[in-house]
mmCIF file of C-alpha atoms and ligand atoms in Angstrom:
data_model
loop_
_atom_site.group_PDB
_atom_site.id
_atom_site.type_symbol
_atom_site.label_atom_id
_atom_site.label_comp_id
_atom_site.label_asym_id
_atom_site.label_seq_id
_atom_site.Cartn_x
_atom_site.Cartn_y
_atom_site.Cartn_z
ATOM 1 C CA MET A 1 212.677 -212.802 -82.565
ATOM 2 C CA LYS A 2 216.399 -214.104 -82.465
ATOM 3 C CA PRO A 3 217.279 -213.620 -85.675
ATOM 4 C CA PHE A 4 218.006 -215.758 -88.204
ATOM 5 C CA ILE A 5 220.481 -218.325 -88.279
ATOM 6 C CA PRO A 6 221.538 -221.053 -91.408
ATOM 7 C CA GLN A 7 221.210 -224.417 -90.280
ATOM 8 C CA LEU A 8 223.671 -224.973 -93.528
ATOM 9 C CA VAL A 9 226.117 -222.692 -96.266
ATOM 10 C CA TYR A 10 227.124 -223.517 -99.599
ATOM 11 C CA PHE A 11 230.196 -221.385 -100.928
ATOM 12 C CA GLU A 12 230.902 -220.372 -104.826
ATOM 13 C CA PRO A 13 234.219 -221.424 -104.633
ATOM 14 C CA GLU A 14 234.693 -217.931 -106.592
ATOM 15 C CA ALA A 15 233.490 -216.534 -103.579
ATOM 16 C CA LEU A 16 235.779 -216.977 -101.541
ATOM 17 C CA HIS A 17 238.017 -214.621 -103.874
ATOM 18 C CA TYR A 18 236.103 -211.785 -102.188
ATOM 19 C CA PRO A 19 236.717 -210.254 -98.765
ATOM 20 C CA LEU A 20 233.479 -210.954 -97.893
ATOM 21 C CA GLY A 21 233.451 -214.261 -98.988
ATOM 22 C CA LYS A 22 236.198 -214.918 -96.690
ATOM 23 C CA GLU A 23 234.914 -212.926 -93.506
ATOM 24 C CA LEU A 24 231.789 -215.111 -93.443
ATOM 25 C CA LYS A 25 233.477 -218.255 -94.195
ATOM 26 C CA GLU A 26 235.443 -217.820 -91.050
ATOM 27 C CA LYS A 27 232.156 -216.997 -89.632
ATOM 28 C CA PHE A 28 229.736 -219.986 -90.745
ATOM 29 C CA GLU A 29 232.676 -222.126 -89.922
ATOM 30 C CA ASN A 30 233.198 -220.000 -85.733
ATOM 31 C CA MET A 31 229.062 -220.990 -85.613
ATOM 32 C CA ASN A 32 229.409 -224.539 -86.358
ATOM 33 C CA ILE A 33 227.957 -225.095 -89.049
ATOM 34 C CA GLU A 34 227.522 -227.052 -91.790
ATOM 35 C CA ILE A 35 229.384 -225.808 -95.095
ATOM 36 C CA ARG A 36 229.068 -227.226 -98.509
ATOM 37 C CA GLU A 37 230.397 -226.111 -101.799
ATOM 38 C CA THR A 38 227.963 -225.310 -105.257
ATOM 39 C CA THR A 39 229.879 -224.644 -108.183
ATOM 40 C CA SER A 40 226.293 -221.914 -108.998
ATOM 41 C CA HIS A 41 224.110 -220.872 -106.676
ATOM 42 C CA ASN A 42 221.478 -221.233 -109.107
ATOM 43 C CA GLN A 43 222.151 -224.815 -109.117
ATOM 44 C CA VAL A 44 221.850 -225.882 -105.557
ATOM 45 C CA ARG A 45 221.443 -229.287 -105.176
ATOM 46 C CA GLY A 46 221.611 -231.121 -102.284
ATOM 47 C CA ILE A 47 219.760 -229.536 -99.910
ATOM 48 C CA PRO A 48 218.211 -231.996 -96.980
ATOM 49 C CA GLY A 49 214.213 -233.202 -97.132
ATOM 50 C CA GLU A 50 212.331 -236.005 -97.614
ATOM 51 C CA ASN A 51 209.675 -234.936 -99.704
ATOM 52 C CA GLU A 52 209.148 -231.253 -100.915
ATOM 53 C CA TRP A 53 207.417 -230.060 -98.547
ATOM 54 C CA GLN A 54 210.835 -230.400 -96.140
ATOM 55 C CA LYS A 55 212.748 -229.654 -98.636
ATOM 56 C CA TYR A 56 211.045 -226.206 -99.312
ATOM 57 C CA ARG A 57 211.470 -226.208 -95.242
ATOM 58 C CA ASN A 58 214.998 -226.987 -95.257
ATOM 59 C CA ALA A 59 215.675 -224.388 -98.401
ATOM 60 C CA LYS A 60 214.779 -221.812 -96.232
ATOM 61 C CA SER A 61 217.304 -222.197 -93.972
ATOM 62 C CA THR A 62 219.639 -222.418 -96.484
ATOM 63 C CA LEU A 63 221.869 -220.077 -96.934
ATOM 64 C CA VAL A 64 224.280 -219.554 -100.716
ATOM 65 C CA VAL A 65 227.069 -217.541 -100.879
ATOM 66 C CA GLY A 66 227.615 -216.201 -104.655
ATOM 67 C CA VAL A 67 228.792 -214.037 -106.602
ATOM 68 C CA ARG A 68 226.399 -211.365 -108.328
ATOM 69 C CA ARG A 69 227.020 -212.191 -112.039
ATOM 70 C CA THR A 70 223.787 -210.141 -113.499
ATOM 71 C CA LEU A 71 224.368 -207.059 -113.205
ATOM 72 C CA LYS A 72 221.169 -205.606 -114.750
ATOM 73 C CA PHE A 73 219.296 -204.016 -112.450
ATOM 74 C CA ASP A 74 215.481 -203.971 -113.674
ATOM 75 C CA THR A 75 212.509 -203.428 -111.285
ATOM 76 C CA SER A 76 208.886 -203.148 -111.944
ATOM 77 C CA LYS A 77 208.113 -202.099 -108.890
ATOM 78 C CA PRO A 78 206.395 -198.343 -108.684
ATOM 79 C CA SER A 79 208.755 -197.270 -105.668
ATOM 80 C CA ALA A 80 211.765 -196.948 -107.153
ATOM 81 C CA GLU A 81 213.792 -196.853 -110.696
ATOM 82 C CA TYR A 82 216.203 -199.740 -109.704
ATOM 83 C CA ALA A 83 216.242 -202.980 -107.814
ATOM 84 C CA ILE A 84 219.667 -203.255 -106.005
ATOM 85 C CA PRO A 85 220.422 -207.229 -106.246
ATOM 86 C CA LEU A 86 222.298 -207.997 -102.800
ATOM 87 C CA ALA A 87 220.333 -211.186 -102.131
ATOM 88 C CA THR A 88 217.335 -213.022 -103.108
ATOM 89 C CA GLY A 89 215.455 -215.391 -100.870
ATOM 90 C CA CYS A 90 213.782 -215.205 -97.192
ATOM 91 C CA MET A 91 213.544 -217.128 -94.259
ATOM 92 C CA GLY A 92 209.977 -215.684 -93.343
ATOM 93 C CA HIS A 93 206.711 -217.510 -94.356
ATOM 94 C CA CYS A 94 204.198 -215.691 -95.670
ATOM 95 C CA HIS A 95 201.959 -217.345 -97.300
ATOM 96 C CA TYR A 96 201.204 -214.622 -100.002
ATOM 97 C CA CYS A 97 204.343 -213.935 -100.911
ATOM 98 C CA TYR A 98 205.945 -213.830 -104.405
ATOM 99 C CA LEU A 99 208.479 -215.314 -103.803
ATOM 100 C CA GLN A 100 206.655 -218.221 -103.915
ATOM 101 C CA THR A 101 206.762 -217.806 -107.612
ATOM 102 C CA THR A 102 209.209 -215.764 -108.725
ATOM 103 C CA LEU A 103 211.527 -218.043 -107.526
ATOM 104 C CA GLY A 104 210.324 -220.793 -108.259
ATOM 105 C CA SER A 105 212.718 -224.462 -107.004
ATOM 106 C CA LYS A 106 215.208 -221.889 -105.202
ATOM 107 C CA PRO A 107 213.612 -220.247 -101.915
ATOM 108 C CA TYR A 108 216.901 -220.400 -100.241
ATOM 109 C CA ILE A 109 218.609 -217.473 -99.792
ATOM 110 C CA ARG A 110 221.508 -216.402 -101.576
ATOM 111 C CA VAL A 111 223.835 -213.168 -100.899
ATOM 112 C CA TYR A 112 226.077 -211.905 -102.825
ATOM 113 C CA VAL A 113 229.856 -210.747 -101.643
ATOM 114 C CA ASN A 114 230.838 -208.883 -105.072
ATOM 115 C CA LEU A 115 229.771 -204.904 -103.720
ATOM 116 C CA ASP A 116 232.397 -203.364 -105.501
ATOM 117 C CA ASP A 117 230.554 -204.499 -108.891
ATOM 118 C CA ILE A 118 227.213 -203.667 -107.366
ATOM 119 C CA PHE A 119 228.349 -200.207 -106.573
ATOM 120 C CA ALA A 120 229.593 -199.894 -109.476
ATOM 121 C CA GLN A 121 227.052 -200.257 -111.651
ATOM 122 C CA ALA A 122 224.297 -198.481 -109.194
ATOM 123 C CA GLN A 123 226.803 -195.168 -110.266
ATOM 124 C CA LYS A 124 226.297 -195.864 -114.056
ATOM 125 C CA TYR A 125 223.140 -195.783 -112.929
ATOM 126 C CA ILE A 126 223.328 -192.118 -111.440
ATOM 127 C CA SER A 127 225.689 -191.116 -113.582
ATOM 128 C CA GLU A 128 223.527 -191.498 -116.491
ATOM 129 C CA ARG A 129 220.392 -190.151 -114.888
ATOM 130 C CA ALA A 130 221.849 -186.753 -113.068
ATOM 131 C CA PRO A 131 220.781 -184.563 -112.261
ATOM 132 C CA GLU A 132 218.192 -186.519 -111.261
ATOM 133 C CA ILE A 133 217.652 -188.254 -108.190
ATOM 134 C CA THR A 134 217.980 -192.325 -108.709
ATOM 135 C CA ARG A 135 216.005 -194.740 -106.465
ATOM 136 C CA PHE A 136 217.125 -198.422 -105.659
ATOM 137 C CA GLU A 137 215.053 -200.975 -103.877
ATOM 138 C CA ALA A 138 216.451 -203.220 -101.864
ATOM 139 C CA ALA A 139 214.261 -205.579 -100.725
ATOM 140 C CA CYS A 140 212.664 -206.329 -104.089
ATOM 141 C CA THR A 141 214.224 -209.712 -104.505
ATOM 142 C CA SER A 142 214.527 -210.749 -100.442
ATOM 143 C CA ASP A 143 214.087 -209.334 -97.055
ATOM 144 C CA ILE A 144 217.087 -207.764 -96.925
ATOM 145 C CA VAL A 145 217.157 -206.398 -93.342
ATOM 146 C CA GLY A 146 216.027 -209.633 -92.084
ATOM 147 C CA ILE A 147 219.562 -210.841 -93.273
ATOM 148 C CA ASP A 148 221.864 -207.886 -93.139
ATOM 149 C CA HIS A 149 223.201 -208.642 -89.662
ATOM 150 C CA LEU A 150 225.147 -211.670 -91.069
ATOM 151 C CA THR A 151 226.613 -209.827 -94.147
ATOM 152 C CA HIS A 152 226.363 -205.912 -93.174
ATOM 153 C CA SER A 153 225.755 -205.289 -96.857
ATOM 154 C CA LEU A 154 222.924 -203.175 -96.962
ATOM 155 C CA LYS A 155 224.540 -201.230 -94.112
ATOM 156 C CA LYS A 156 227.571 -200.926 -96.616
ATOM 157 C CA THR A 157 224.851 -200.306 -99.354
ATOM 158 C CA ILE A 158 223.297 -197.279 -96.948
ATOM 159 C CA GLU A 159 226.568 -195.625 -96.963
ATOM 160 C CA PHE A 160 227.682 -195.602 -100.108
ATOM 161 C CA ILE A 161 224.046 -193.787 -100.780
ATOM 162 C CA GLY A 162 224.637 -191.967 -98.917
ATOM 163 C CA GLU A 163 227.753 -190.683 -100.645
ATOM 164 C CA THR A 164 226.657 -190.191 -103.399
ATOM 165 C CA GLU A 165 224.786 -186.819 -104.583
ATOM 166 C CA TYR A 166 221.630 -188.618 -106.549
ATOM 167 C CA GLY A 167 221.588 -191.569 -105.106
ATOM 168 C CA ARG A 168 218.317 -192.585 -103.056
ATOM 169 C CA LEU A 169 217.934 -196.147 -101.396
ATOM 170 C CA ARG A 170 214.971 -197.611 -100.192
ATOM 171 C CA PHE A 171 213.835 -200.914 -98.483
ATOM 172 C CA VAL A 172 211.258 -202.576 -96.502
ATOM 173 C CA THR A 173 211.602 -205.060 -94.059
ATOM 174 C CA LYS A 174 209.821 -207.203 -91.707
ATOM 175 C CA TYR A 175 211.938 -207.783 -88.958
ATOM 176 C CA GLU A 176 213.545 -205.684 -86.058
ATOM 177 C CA HIS A 177 217.132 -206.702 -86.318
ATOM 178 C CA VAL A 178 218.398 -203.327 -87.458
ATOM 179 C CA ASP A 179 220.900 -201.924 -84.086
ATOM 180 C CA HIS A 180 224.121 -202.392 -86.336
ATOM 181 C CA LEU A 181 222.280 -200.832 -88.810
ATOM 182 C CA LEU A 182 221.701 -197.408 -86.557
ATOM 183 C CA ASP A 183 225.111 -196.196 -87.192
ATOM 184 C CA ALA A 184 225.514 -196.515 -90.907
ATOM 185 C CA LYS A 185 225.732 -192.786 -92.475
ATOM 186 C CA HIS A 186 222.868 -192.235 -94.317
ATOM 187 C CA ASN A 187 223.023 -189.473 -94.949
ATOM 188 C CA GLY A 188 219.130 -188.895 -95.454
ATOM 189 C CA LYS A 189 219.616 -190.929 -98.545
ATOM 190 C CA THR A 190 217.792 -194.136 -97.658
ATOM 191 C CA ARG A 191 214.596 -195.021 -96.675
ATOM 192 C CA PHE A 192 213.727 -197.256 -93.999
ATOM 193 C CA ARG A 193 209.937 -199.032 -94.663
ATOM 194 C CA PHE A 194 208.355 -201.872 -92.593
ATOM 195 C CA SER A 195 205.650 -203.769 -93.920
ATOM 196 C CA VAL A 196 202.884 -203.541 -90.904
ATOM 197 C CA ASN A 197 198.595 -205.230 -91.356
ATOM 198 C CA SER A 198 196.917 -205.165 -89.182
ATOM 199 C CA ARG A 199 196.369 -207.722 -86.399
ATOM 200 C CA TYR A 200 194.803 -210.699 -88.521
ATOM 201 C CA VAL A 201 196.901 -211.114 -91.197
ATOM 202 C CA ILE A 202 199.685 -210.489 -89.364
ATOM 203 C CA LYS A 203 198.724 -213.578 -86.737
ATOM 204 C CA ASN A 204 197.160 -216.247 -90.047
ATOM 205 C CA PHE A 205 199.680 -215.220 -92.848
ATOM 206 C CA GLU A 206 203.277 -214.076 -91.717
ATOM 207 C CA PRO A 207 204.510 -216.810 -90.045
ATOM 208 C CA GLY A 208 208.367 -217.004 -89.454
ATOM 209 C CA THR A 209 208.667 -213.379 -90.052
ATOM 210 C CA SER A 210 208.703 -210.656 -85.973
ATOM 211 C CA SER A 211 205.899 -209.900 -84.286
ATOM 212 C CA PHE A 212 204.110 -205.427 -85.225
ATOM 213 C CA GLU A 213 205.057 -204.132 -81.307
ATOM 214 C CA ALA A 214 208.967 -205.287 -82.109
ATOM 215 C CA ARG A 215 208.740 -203.908 -85.820
ATOM 216 C CA LEU A 216 207.871 -201.202 -84.718
ATOM 217 C CA GLN A 217 209.906 -200.470 -81.359
ATOM 218 C CA ALA A 218 212.727 -201.175 -84.656
ATOM 219 C CA ALA A 219 211.306 -198.136 -86.523
ATOM 220 C CA ARG A 220 211.235 -195.755 -83.734
ATOM 221 C CA LYS A 221 214.976 -196.704 -83.484
ATOM 222 C CA VAL A 222 215.629 -196.425 -87.188
ATOM 223 C CA ALA A 223 214.171 -193.156 -87.057
ATOM 224 C CA ASN A 224 215.414 -191.685 -83.666
ATOM 225 C CA ALA A 225 218.961 -192.159 -85.596
ATOM 226 C CA GLY A 226 217.452 -189.758 -88.632
ATOM 227 C CA TYR A 227 216.578 -192.217 -91.374
ATOM 228 C CA PRO A 228 213.863 -190.723 -93.315
ATOM 229 C CA LEU A 229 210.854 -193.624 -92.452
ATOM 230 C CA GLY A 230 207.668 -195.715 -94.302
ATOM 231 C CA PHE A 231 205.494 -198.025 -94.057
ATOM 232 C CA ILE A 232 204.337 -200.550 -96.503
ATOM 233 C CA VAL A 233 200.829 -201.817 -95.916
ATOM 234 C CA ALA A 234 200.942 -204.987 -98.280
ATOM 235 C CA PRO A 235 198.922 -206.966 -99.198
ATOM 236 C CA ILE A 236 195.449 -204.985 -97.890
ATOM 237 C CA TYR A 237 193.833 -208.067 -97.085
ATOM 238 C CA MET A 238 189.931 -208.102 -96.707
ATOM 239 C CA HIS A 239 189.106 -210.019 -94.345
ATOM 240 C CA ASP A 240 185.945 -210.318 -91.988
ATOM 241 C CA GLY A 241 186.922 -207.305 -90.220
ATOM 242 C CA TRP A 242 189.099 -205.601 -92.302
ATOM 243 C CA GLU A 243 187.589 -202.716 -91.434
ATOM 244 C CA GLU A 244 188.338 -202.176 -87.789
ATOM 245 C CA GLY A 245 191.162 -204.160 -88.800
ATOM 246 C CA TYR A 246 193.038 -201.608 -90.168
ATOM 247 C CA PHE A 247 191.924 -198.893 -87.907
ATOM 248 C CA GLU A 248 193.174 -199.984 -85.621
ATOM 249 C CA LEU A 249 196.661 -200.406 -87.118
ATOM 250 C CA PHE A 250 196.861 -197.393 -87.667
ATOM 251 C CA GLN A 251 195.240 -196.056 -84.796
ATOM 252 C CA HIS A 252 198.483 -198.389 -83.020
ATOM 253 C CA LEU A 253 200.992 -197.573 -84.950
ATOM 254 C CA ALA A 254 199.980 -193.857 -83.828
ATOM 255 C CA HIS A 255 200.334 -194.626 -80.330
ATOM 256 C CA GLN A 256 203.205 -196.090 -80.278
ATOM 257 C CA LEU A 257 205.068 -193.737 -82.418
ATOM 258 C CA LYS A 258 204.019 -190.762 -79.925
ATOM 259 C CA GLY A 259 207.233 -188.300 -80.011
ATOM 260 C CA ILE A 260 208.752 -189.014 -83.418
ATOM 261 C CA ASP A 261 208.928 -186.985 -86.172
ATOM 262 C CA LEU A 262 206.849 -188.324 -88.008
ATOM 263 C CA SER A 263 206.567 -184.831 -90.862
ATOM 264 C CA THR A 264 208.210 -186.940 -93.507
ATOM 265 C CA VAL A 265 206.645 -190.000 -92.583
ATOM 266 C CA THR A 266 204.887 -191.796 -95.916
ATOM 267 C CA PHE A 267 203.088 -194.467 -96.654
ATOM 268 C CA GLU A 268 202.844 -197.013 -99.356
ATOM 269 C CA LEU A 269 199.218 -199.170 -100.291
ATOM 270 C CA ILE A 270 199.340 -202.683 -101.751
ATOM 271 C CA GLN A 271 195.972 -204.742 -101.947
ATOM 272 C CA HIS A 272 195.869 -208.581 -102.097
ATOM 273 C CA ARG A 273 196.841 -209.981 -105.579
ATOM 274 C CA PHE A 274 197.610 -213.773 -106.946
ATOM 275 C CA THR A 275 198.498 -215.405 -109.851
ATOM 276 C CA LYS A 276 197.531 -218.406 -110.907
ATOM 277 C CA PRO A 277 200.997 -220.291 -110.464
ATOM 278 C CA ALA A 278 201.121 -218.386 -107.451
ATOM 279 C CA LYS A 279 197.829 -220.379 -106.076
ATOM 280 C CA ALA A 280 198.853 -223.516 -107.109
ATOM 281 C CA VAL A 281 202.676 -223.544 -104.965
ATOM 282 C CA ILE A 282 201.163 -221.431 -101.957
ATOM 283 C CA GLN A 283 198.308 -224.305 -101.662
ATOM 284 C CA LYS A 284 200.815 -226.638 -102.399
ATOM 285 C CA ARG A 285 202.850 -224.961 -99.788
ATOM 286 C CA TYR A 286 200.500 -223.973 -97.125
ATOM 287 C CA PRO A 287 197.659 -226.597 -97.692
ATOM 288 C CA LYS A 288 196.380 -225.003 -94.665
ATOM 289 C CA THR A 289 195.953 -221.393 -95.399
ATOM 290 C CA LYS A 290 193.301 -219.544 -94.738
ATOM 291 C CA LEU A 291 194.493 -217.184 -97.751
ATOM 292 C CA ASP A 292 191.465 -216.651 -99.891
ATOM 293 C CA LEU A 293 192.298 -217.339 -103.063
ATOM 294 C CA ASP A 294 188.815 -217.743 -105.122
ATOM 295 C CA GLU A 295 189.604 -216.463 -108.973
ATOM 296 C CA ASN A 296 185.375 -215.696 -108.778
ATOM 297 C CA LYS A 297 185.903 -213.008 -106.140
ATOM 298 C CA ARG A 298 188.725 -210.873 -107.749
ATOM 299 C CA LYS A 299 188.879 -209.182 -110.896
ATOM 300 C CA TYR A 300 191.246 -210.189 -113.883
ATOM 301 C CA LYS A 301 193.980 -207.672 -114.237
ATOM 302 C CA TRP A 302 196.484 -208.106 -117.666
ATOM 303 C CA GLY A 303 199.990 -208.704 -116.676
ATOM 304 C CA ARG A 304 203.484 -207.684 -118.129
ATOM 305 C CA TYR A 305 204.608 -211.679 -119.534
ATOM 306 C CA GLY A 306 201.501 -212.594 -119.872
ATOM 307 C CA ILE A 307 200.711 -213.858 -116.389
ATOM 308 C CA GLY A 308 198.045 -212.143 -115.437
ATOM 309 C CA LYS A 309 197.133 -211.578 -111.289
ATOM 310 C CA TYR A 310 193.963 -211.240 -109.769
ATOM 311 C CA VAL A 311 192.716 -208.438 -108.009
ATOM 312 C CA TYR A 312 190.015 -206.829 -105.743
ATOM 313 C CA PRO A 313 186.644 -205.543 -108.320
ATOM 314 C CA ASP A 314 187.004 -201.550 -109.145
ATOM 315 C CA ASP A 315 184.361 -201.728 -105.975
ATOM 316 C CA ASP A 316 186.405 -203.232 -103.719
ATOM 317 C CA ALA A 317 189.499 -202.203 -104.343
ATOM 318 C CA MET A 318 188.511 -197.995 -104.689
ATOM 319 C CA ARG A 319 186.606 -199.282 -101.553
ATOM 320 C CA LEU A 320 189.965 -200.456 -99.939
ATOM 321 C CA GLU A 321 191.365 -196.870 -100.989
ATOM 322 C CA ILE A 322 189.510 -194.376 -99.823
ATOM 323 C CA THR A 323 189.399 -196.397 -96.349
ATOM 324 C CA MET A 324 193.111 -196.458 -95.744
ATOM 325 C CA ARG A 325 193.864 -192.837 -96.953
ATOM 326 C CA HIS A 326 191.129 -191.808 -94.427
ATOM 327 C CA TYR A 327 192.840 -193.269 -91.726
ATOM 328 C CA ILE A 328 195.911 -192.017 -92.413
ATOM 329 C CA ALA A 329 195.304 -188.358 -92.794
ATOM 330 C CA GLN A 330 192.836 -189.204 -89.637
ATOM 331 C CA PHE A 331 196.249 -190.793 -87.369
ATOM 332 C CA PHE A 332 199.078 -189.160 -89.601
ATOM 333 C CA PRO A 333 198.199 -185.722 -90.844
ATOM 334 C CA GLY A 334 200.626 -184.298 -93.177
ATOM 335 C CA ALA A 335 202.099 -188.185 -94.337
ATOM 336 C CA GLU A 336 202.382 -188.664 -97.651
ATOM 337 C CA VAL A 337 200.777 -191.594 -99.505
ATOM 338 C CA GLN A 338 202.893 -191.949 -102.588
ATOM 339 C CA TYR A 339 200.186 -194.799 -104.031
ATOM 340 C CA PHE A 340 197.862 -197.470 -103.768
ATOM 341 C CA THR A 341 198.177 -200.074 -106.247
HETATM 342 S S1 SF4 B 1 209.410 -211.191 -95.142
HETATM 343 FE FE1 SF4 B 1 208.743 -210.362 -97.698
HETATM 344 S S2 SF4 B 1 210.313 -211.685 -98.742
HETATM 345 FE FE2 SF4 B 1 210.140 -212.617 -96.298
HETATM 346 S S3 SF4 B 1 208.453 -213.933 -97.141
HETATM 347 FE FE3 SF4 B 1 207.233 -212.559 -95.619
HETATM 348 S S4 SF4 B 1 206.659 -211.713 -97.679
HETATM 349 FE FE4 SF4 B 1 208.239 -212.509 -98.848
#
């Protein structure tokens, strides 16, 4: 697929005080993209559209260039100690995406230009924990790879982390646009992960993202560029024929990666879950979705901030976990399964 190009771009005036802000302004002017001003990236007004649905679609192709002021890098992810905030929002249309609810009424894509502030904060966290390793996740609130061909912020972050002794970087993507990252001086400190799923899930729930084949081609490229490689299988979803569907996934994955050194490949396994507010938003934005959001088939798990999640009941979750681990052992002996959640 073609790399993402925004249809409309907003700038915070302060963003133009930074080299990346200026560079982006020039770039979008040369591309003849409409540029507007916004006082804050948190409050963008006037995104076109006659109804909620159109506004949502248009927001997903609107880019907002701003300054990141909150430099607290919290994360609740099991895969890293901190999130590193390079962007917020995504142009993809995955029906199950948790950004639907976490970003609420702000589904537009924000990128931040004050990279030096962000790196200084990251360095502080690394120094506090040294000599323990500190891992940063760059894809908590966006699919950063899919946007990075415009900003190269991720590339700079990879090189910044590459120079630290105790820092590590990771991110996950569903996009194939990795070419500019291949020559980044990563020093082996960035784990490049791709999100993969059964054919059924990709076909029905992941519009607006790169195909499975294109993701795998990109995975080959980054592995050949010496990046530690990983795969996130998420959301693991019990559709009709899921056992065959996921078998085919791992079989195909192993076949397509022939010749690649897989001795350090990792897998992360995340079962499908949803919250009540997410269900309401998904049904509004993707009314024809086949995604099964029936609470009666799920187990309620109390969550932080009082919003519980619906996960698979224990028996189903166990079947999912055992099946995935079995397939991975079969097709990727020696690979590390980092967690199932
Ligand atoms: S690619 Fe990732 S971040 Fe983007 S919509 Fe899909 S799940 Fe959400």
